[in-house]
Short mmCIF file of C-alpha atoms in Angstrom, two decimals:
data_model
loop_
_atom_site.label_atom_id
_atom_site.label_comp_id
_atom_site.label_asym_id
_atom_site.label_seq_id
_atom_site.Cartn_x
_atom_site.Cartn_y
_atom_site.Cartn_z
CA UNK A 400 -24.43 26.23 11.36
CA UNK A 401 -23.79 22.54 12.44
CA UNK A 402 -20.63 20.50 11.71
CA UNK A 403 -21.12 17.09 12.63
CA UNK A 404 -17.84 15.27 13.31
CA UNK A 405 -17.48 11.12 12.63
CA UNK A 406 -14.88 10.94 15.16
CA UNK A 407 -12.41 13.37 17.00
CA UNK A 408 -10.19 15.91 15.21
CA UNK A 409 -7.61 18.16 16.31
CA UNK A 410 -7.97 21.02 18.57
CA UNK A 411 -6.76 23.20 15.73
CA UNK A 412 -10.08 22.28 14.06
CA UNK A 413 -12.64 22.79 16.59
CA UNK A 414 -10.92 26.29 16.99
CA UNK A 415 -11.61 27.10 13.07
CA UNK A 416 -15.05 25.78 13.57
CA UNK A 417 -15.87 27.98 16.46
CA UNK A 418 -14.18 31.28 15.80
CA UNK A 419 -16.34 31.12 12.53
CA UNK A 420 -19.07 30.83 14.82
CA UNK A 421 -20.41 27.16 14.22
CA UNK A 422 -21.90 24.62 16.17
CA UNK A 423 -20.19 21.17 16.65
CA UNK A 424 -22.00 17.97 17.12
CA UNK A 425 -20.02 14.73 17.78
CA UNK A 426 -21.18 10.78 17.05
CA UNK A 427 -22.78 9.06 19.71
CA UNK A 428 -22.71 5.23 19.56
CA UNK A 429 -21.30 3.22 16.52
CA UNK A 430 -22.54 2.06 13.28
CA UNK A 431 -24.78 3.47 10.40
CA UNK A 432 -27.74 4.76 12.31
CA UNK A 433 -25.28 6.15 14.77
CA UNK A 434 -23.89 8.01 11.63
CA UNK A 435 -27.55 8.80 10.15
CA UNK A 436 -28.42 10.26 13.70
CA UNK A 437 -25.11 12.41 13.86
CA UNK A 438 -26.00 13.94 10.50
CA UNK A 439 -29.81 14.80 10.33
CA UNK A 440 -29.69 18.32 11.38
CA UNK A 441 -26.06 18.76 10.58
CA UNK A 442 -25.36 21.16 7.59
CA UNK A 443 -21.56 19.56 7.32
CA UNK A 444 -19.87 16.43 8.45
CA UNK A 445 -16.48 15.93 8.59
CA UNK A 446 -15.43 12.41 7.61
CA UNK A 447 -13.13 9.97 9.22
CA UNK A 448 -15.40 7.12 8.92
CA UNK A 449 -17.74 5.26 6.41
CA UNK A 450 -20.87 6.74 5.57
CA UNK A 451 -23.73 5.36 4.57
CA UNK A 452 -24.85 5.55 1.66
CA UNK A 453 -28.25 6.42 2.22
CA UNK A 454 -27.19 9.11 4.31
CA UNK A 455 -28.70 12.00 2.30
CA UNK A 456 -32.38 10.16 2.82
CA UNK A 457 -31.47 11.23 6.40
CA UNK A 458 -29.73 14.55 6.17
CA UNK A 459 -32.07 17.37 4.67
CA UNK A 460 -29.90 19.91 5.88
CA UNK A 461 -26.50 18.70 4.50
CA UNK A 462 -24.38 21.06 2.34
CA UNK A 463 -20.72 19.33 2.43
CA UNK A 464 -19.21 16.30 3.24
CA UNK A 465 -15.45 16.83 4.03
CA UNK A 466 -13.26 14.35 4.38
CA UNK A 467 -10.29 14.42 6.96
CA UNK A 468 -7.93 12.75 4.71
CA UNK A 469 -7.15 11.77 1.29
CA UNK A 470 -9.72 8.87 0.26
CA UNK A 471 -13.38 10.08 -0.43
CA UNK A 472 -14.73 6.06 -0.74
CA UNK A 473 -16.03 6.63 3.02
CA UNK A 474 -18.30 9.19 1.15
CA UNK A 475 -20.96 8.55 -1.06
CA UNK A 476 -19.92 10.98 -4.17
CA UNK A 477 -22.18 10.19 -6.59
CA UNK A 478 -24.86 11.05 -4.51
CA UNK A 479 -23.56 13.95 -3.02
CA UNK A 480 -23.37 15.36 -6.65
CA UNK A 481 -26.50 14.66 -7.38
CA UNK A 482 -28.09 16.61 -4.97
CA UNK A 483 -26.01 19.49 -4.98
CA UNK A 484 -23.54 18.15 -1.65
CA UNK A 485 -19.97 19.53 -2.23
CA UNK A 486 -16.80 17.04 -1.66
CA UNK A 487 -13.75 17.92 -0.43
CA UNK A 488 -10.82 16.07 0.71
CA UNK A 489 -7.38 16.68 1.56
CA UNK A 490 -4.54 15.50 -1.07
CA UNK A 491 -1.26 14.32 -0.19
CA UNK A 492 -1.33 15.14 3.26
CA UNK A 493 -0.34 12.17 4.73
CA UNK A 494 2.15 10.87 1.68
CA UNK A 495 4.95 11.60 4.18
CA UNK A 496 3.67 9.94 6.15
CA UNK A 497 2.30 7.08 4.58
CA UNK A 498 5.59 6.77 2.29
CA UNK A 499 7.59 6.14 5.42
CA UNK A 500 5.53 3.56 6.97
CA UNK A 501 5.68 1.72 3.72
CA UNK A 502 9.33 2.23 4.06
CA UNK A 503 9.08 1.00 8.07
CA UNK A 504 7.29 -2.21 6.13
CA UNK A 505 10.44 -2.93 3.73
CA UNK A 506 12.90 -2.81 6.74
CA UNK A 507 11.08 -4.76 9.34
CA UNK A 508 10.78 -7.60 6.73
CA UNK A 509 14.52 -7.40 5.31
CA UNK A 510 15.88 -7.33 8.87
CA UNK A 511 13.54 -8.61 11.13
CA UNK A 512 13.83 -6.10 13.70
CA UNK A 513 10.60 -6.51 15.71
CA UNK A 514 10.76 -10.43 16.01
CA UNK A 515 14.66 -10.00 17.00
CA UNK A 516 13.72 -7.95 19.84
CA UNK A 517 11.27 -10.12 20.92
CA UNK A 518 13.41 -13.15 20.57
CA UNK A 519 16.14 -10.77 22.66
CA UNK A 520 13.92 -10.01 25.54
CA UNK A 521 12.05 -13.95 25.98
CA UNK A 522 15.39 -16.17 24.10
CA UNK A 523 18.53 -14.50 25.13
CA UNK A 524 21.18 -13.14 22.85
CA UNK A 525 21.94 -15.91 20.55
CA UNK A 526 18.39 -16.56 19.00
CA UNK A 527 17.86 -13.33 18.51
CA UNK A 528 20.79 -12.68 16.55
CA UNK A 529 20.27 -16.53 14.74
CA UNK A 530 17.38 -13.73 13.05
CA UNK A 531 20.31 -11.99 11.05
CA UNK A 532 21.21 -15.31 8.77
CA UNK A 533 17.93 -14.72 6.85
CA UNK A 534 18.31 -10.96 7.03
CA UNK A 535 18.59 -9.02 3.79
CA UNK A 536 19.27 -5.43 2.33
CA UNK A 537 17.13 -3.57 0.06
CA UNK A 538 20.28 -1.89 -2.19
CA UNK A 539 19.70 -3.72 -5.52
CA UNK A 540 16.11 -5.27 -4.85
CA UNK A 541 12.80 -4.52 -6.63
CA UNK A 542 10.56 -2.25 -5.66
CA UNK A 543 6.90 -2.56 -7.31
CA UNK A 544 4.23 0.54 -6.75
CA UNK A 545 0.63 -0.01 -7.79
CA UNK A 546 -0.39 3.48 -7.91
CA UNK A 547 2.11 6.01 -8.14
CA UNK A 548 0.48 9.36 -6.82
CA UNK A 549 1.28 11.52 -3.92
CA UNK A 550 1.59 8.49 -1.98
CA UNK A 551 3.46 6.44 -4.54
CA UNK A 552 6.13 9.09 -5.92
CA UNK A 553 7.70 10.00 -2.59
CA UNK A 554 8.21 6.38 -2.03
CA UNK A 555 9.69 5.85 -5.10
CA UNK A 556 12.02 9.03 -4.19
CA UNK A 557 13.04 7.18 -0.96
CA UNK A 558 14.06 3.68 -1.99
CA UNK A 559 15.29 4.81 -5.56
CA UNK A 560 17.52 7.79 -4.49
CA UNK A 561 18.17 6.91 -0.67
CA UNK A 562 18.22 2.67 -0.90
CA UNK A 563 19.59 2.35 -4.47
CA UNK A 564 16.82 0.44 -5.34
CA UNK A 565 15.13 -0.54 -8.72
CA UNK A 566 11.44 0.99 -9.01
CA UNK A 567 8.43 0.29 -11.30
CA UNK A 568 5.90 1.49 -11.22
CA UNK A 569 2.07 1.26 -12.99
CA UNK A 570 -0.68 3.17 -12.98
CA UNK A 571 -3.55 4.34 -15.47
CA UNK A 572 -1.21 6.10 -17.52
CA UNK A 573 1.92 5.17 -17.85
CA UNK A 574 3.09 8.93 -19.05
CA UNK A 575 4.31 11.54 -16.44
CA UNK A 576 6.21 9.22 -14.39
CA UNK A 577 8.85 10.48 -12.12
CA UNK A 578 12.37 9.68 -13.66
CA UNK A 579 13.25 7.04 -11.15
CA UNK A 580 10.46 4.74 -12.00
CA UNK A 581 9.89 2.06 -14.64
CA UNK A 582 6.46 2.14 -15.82
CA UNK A 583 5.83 -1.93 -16.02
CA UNK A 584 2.40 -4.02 -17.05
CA UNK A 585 0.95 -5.41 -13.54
CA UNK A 586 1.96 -8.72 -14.62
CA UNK A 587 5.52 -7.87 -15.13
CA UNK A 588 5.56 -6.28 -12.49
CA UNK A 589 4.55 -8.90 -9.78
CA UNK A 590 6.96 -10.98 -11.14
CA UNK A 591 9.82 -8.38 -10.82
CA UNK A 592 9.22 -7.35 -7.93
CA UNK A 593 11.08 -8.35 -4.37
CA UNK A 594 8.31 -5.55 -2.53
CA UNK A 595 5.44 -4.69 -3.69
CA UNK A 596 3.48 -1.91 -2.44
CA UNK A 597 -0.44 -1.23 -2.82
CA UNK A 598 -1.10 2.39 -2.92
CA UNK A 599 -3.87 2.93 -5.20
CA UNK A 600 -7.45 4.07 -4.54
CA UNK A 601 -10.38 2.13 -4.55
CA UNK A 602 -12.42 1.89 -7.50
CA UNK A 603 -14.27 -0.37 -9.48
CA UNK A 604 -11.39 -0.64 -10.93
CA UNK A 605 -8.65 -1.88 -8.86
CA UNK A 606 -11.10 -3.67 -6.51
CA UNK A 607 -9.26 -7.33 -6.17
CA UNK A 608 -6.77 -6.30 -8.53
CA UNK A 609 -4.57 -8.25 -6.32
CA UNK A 610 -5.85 -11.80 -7.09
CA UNK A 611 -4.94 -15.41 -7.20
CA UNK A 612 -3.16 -15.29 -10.75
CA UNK A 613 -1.59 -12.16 -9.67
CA UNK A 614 -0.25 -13.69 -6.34
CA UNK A 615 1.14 -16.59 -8.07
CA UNK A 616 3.51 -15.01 -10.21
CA UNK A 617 5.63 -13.32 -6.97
CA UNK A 618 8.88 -15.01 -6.27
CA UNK A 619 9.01 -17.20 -3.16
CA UNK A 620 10.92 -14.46 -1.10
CA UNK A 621 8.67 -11.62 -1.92
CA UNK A 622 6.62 -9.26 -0.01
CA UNK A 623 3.40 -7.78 -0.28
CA UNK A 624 2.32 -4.58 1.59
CA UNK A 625 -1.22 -2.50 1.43
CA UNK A 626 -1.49 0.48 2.52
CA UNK A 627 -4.37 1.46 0.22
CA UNK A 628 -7.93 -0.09 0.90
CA UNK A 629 -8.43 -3.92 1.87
CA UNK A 630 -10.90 -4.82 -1.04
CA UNK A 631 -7.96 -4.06 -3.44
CA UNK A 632 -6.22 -7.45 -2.55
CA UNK A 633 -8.30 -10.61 -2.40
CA UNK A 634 -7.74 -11.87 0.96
CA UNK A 635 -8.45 -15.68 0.35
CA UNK A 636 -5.57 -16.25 -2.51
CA UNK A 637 -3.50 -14.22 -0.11
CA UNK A 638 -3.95 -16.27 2.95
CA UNK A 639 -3.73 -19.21 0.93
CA UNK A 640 -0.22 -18.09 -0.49
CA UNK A 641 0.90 -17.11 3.04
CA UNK A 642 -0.04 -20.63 4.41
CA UNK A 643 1.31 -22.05 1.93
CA UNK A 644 4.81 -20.34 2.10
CA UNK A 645 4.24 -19.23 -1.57
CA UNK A 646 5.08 -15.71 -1.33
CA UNK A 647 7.91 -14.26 1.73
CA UNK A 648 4.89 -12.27 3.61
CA UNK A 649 2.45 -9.00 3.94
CA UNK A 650 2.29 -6.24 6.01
CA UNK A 651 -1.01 -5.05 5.83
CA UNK A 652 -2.37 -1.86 7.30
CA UNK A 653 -6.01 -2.55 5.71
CA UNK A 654 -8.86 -5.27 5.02
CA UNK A 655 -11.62 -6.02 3.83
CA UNK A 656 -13.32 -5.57 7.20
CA UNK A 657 -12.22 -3.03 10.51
CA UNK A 658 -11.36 -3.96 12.50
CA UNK A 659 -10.24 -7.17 12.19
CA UNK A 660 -11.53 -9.55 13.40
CA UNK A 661 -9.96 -11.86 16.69
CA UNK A 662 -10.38 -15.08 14.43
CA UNK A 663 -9.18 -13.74 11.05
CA UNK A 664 -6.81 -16.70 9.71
CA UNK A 665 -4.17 -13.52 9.07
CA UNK A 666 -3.90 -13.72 12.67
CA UNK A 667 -2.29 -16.62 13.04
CA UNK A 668 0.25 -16.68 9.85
CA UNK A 669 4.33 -16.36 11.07
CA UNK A 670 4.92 -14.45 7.83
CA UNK A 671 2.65 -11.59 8.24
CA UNK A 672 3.17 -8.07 10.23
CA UNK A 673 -0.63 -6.71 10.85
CA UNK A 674 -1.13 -2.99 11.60
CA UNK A 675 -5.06 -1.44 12.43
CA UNK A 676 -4.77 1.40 9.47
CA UNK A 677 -2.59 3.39 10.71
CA UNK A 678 -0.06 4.22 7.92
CA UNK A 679 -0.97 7.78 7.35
CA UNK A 680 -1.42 9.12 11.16
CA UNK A 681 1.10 10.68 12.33
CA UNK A 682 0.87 14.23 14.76
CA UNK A 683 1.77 16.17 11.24
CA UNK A 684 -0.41 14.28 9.13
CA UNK A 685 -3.58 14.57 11.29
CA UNK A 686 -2.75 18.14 12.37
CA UNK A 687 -2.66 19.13 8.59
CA UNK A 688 -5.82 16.90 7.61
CA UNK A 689 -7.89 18.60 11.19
CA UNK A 690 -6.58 22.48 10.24
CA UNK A 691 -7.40 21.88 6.49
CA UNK A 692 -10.87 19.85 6.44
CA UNK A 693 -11.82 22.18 9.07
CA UNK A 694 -11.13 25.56 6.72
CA UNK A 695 -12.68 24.27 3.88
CA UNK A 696 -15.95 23.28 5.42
CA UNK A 697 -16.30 26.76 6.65
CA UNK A 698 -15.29 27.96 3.23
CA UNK A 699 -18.52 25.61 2.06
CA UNK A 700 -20.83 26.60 4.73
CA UNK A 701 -19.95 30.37 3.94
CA UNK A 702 -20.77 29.70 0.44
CA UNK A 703 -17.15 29.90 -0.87
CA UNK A 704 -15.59 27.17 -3.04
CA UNK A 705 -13.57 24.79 -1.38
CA UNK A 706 -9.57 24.98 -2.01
CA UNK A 707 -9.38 21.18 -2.53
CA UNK A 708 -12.92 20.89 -4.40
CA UNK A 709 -13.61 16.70 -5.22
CA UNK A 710 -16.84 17.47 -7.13
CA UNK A 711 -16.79 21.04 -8.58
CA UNK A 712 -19.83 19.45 -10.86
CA UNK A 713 -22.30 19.51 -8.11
CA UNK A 714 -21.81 23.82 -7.56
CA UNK A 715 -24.53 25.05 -9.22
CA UNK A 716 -26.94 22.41 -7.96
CA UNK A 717 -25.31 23.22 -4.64
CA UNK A 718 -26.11 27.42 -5.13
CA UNK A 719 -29.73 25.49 -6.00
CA UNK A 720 -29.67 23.78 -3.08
CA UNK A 721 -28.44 26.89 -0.21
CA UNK A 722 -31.13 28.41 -1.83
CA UNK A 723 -34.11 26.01 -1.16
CA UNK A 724 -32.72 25.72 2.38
CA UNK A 725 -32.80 29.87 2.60
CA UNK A 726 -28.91 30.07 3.10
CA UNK A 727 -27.36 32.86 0.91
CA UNK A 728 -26.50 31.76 -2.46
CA UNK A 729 -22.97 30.48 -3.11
CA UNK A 730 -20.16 33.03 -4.84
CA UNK A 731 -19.77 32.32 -8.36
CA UNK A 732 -16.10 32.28 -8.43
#
């Protein structure tokens, strides 16, 4: 069969994809009828970019969308299930990863380290080190998690038992929390907080959860940092607060449009550090999300369950739809 990929993937993948004797097919050009193109007489795609959501008016053949990585929002879902399209992603494989970058976020605001080197290499010595009287240490301080998952619980681990720092946390439910955390009402806990880090998924649910109101009850010295989706925060308020000198900073590794763009008012704010979504790569993370996307689409296209099934609804109407497409019918366990 044909596995369409969205963008390159390890060469651990494209070995499991071979030796199981499939046919890969890789994007050509950019944008959504680059993406419709790629996927018209593919039977899988594996995801690592957004999707249209029309895409199964222009993919007969589809059986599985597969995302390589945790979030399925680049994958329309609901349609998928609908037409008998199985889902699969890969949980927590990058909340190392991720975790540690959020961690990277805390430090370079508390200490200041990448503008000190740069004011060491173009200032000299003694501006540079001027960059230590506004320094800080995170012993003691507030840590605030939206969204305490994979992602959300190994940070918590990190700055609770390694910085001796205070953690809430809030989520859905505030039940099942690990032992270090505080569960806290968003509110409370943007007022609490001295960091506060975005890890949720999207939804309609926590889309611009991060508003104005929400903004304005940070103290002046605090810091925001997403690492979850851009549409979570509402990038106006933010900028607004950031110009204003209303909140300490953000360090952002997502928006509300990738890339961003060369005239985005972020751009030019002192109190920001901007990275292009990058939090959860690293050579372990991606190696993990090629070797296991790349097993469980042939698991799909061999009529197997996946091992990390998003939408175990859609299997019958996906044995429904192998058949109409004369593949052999999926296993029913």
């Amino acid at each position: 069969m044909r596995v369409a990929l969205t963008d390159p993937v390890e060469p651990i993948a494209e070995r499991i994809l071979t030796e199981a004797g499939h046919e890969i097919t890789r994007l050509s050009g950019s944008g959504p009828d680059a993406l419709r193109a790629l996927c018209r007489d593919a039977d899988a795609v594996m995801v690592r970019q957004k999707l249209p959501d029309d895409l199964l008016d222009h993919a007969p053949r589809l059986l599985a969308a597969v995302r390589h990585g945790v979030g399925v929002d680049m994958i329309p879902v609901e349609a998928c299930t609908a037409q008998g399209v199985l889902v699969a992603n890969v949980p927590g494989s990058n909340a190392d990863a991720v975790a540690e970058f959020l961690v990277a976020q805390m430090l370079a605001a508390a200490r200041h380290v990448e503008a000190m080197h740069a004011d060491h290499i173009a200032k000299g010595w003694a501006p540079a080190r001027a960059r230590s009287a506004t320094a800080r240490e995170l012993r003691g301080k507030t840590l605030g998690i939206i969204g305490v998952g994979d992602i959300g619980s190994r940070l918590a681990g990190i700055a609770a038992l390694g910085f001796g720092m205070r953690v809430l946390g809030h989520r859905r439910h505030a039940a099942g929390l690990p032992a270090h955390v505080a569960y806290a009402t968003l509110p409370d806990l943007f007022a609490e907080s001295d960091y506060i880090a975005v890890a949720c998924p999207l939804t309609a649910e926590t889309t611009g959860i991060v508003d104005a109101a929400m903004l304005a009850r940070m103290k002046p010295t605090a810091w925001l940092m997403n690492v979850a989706r851009g549409p979570v925060v509402q990038e106006e308020p933010l900028v607004a607060a950031l110009r204003d000198g209303r909140i300490g900073g953000a360090a952002l590794d997502v928006y509300w449009a990738q890339p961003l763009s060369t005239d985005h008012p972020l751009r030019g704010l002192p109190n920001v550090i901007l990275s292009p979504h990058a939090a959860g790569l690293t050579m372990e993370s991606v190696e993990t999300m090629s070797r296991v996307s790349a097993t469980d689409t042939v698991r799909i296209l061999a009529g197997l369950r996946p091992l990390n099934f998003f939408n175990p609804e859609a299997w019958e109407a996906s044995r429904a739809r192998r058949r109409a497409l004369g593949h052999a019918e999926g296993a029913a366990a």
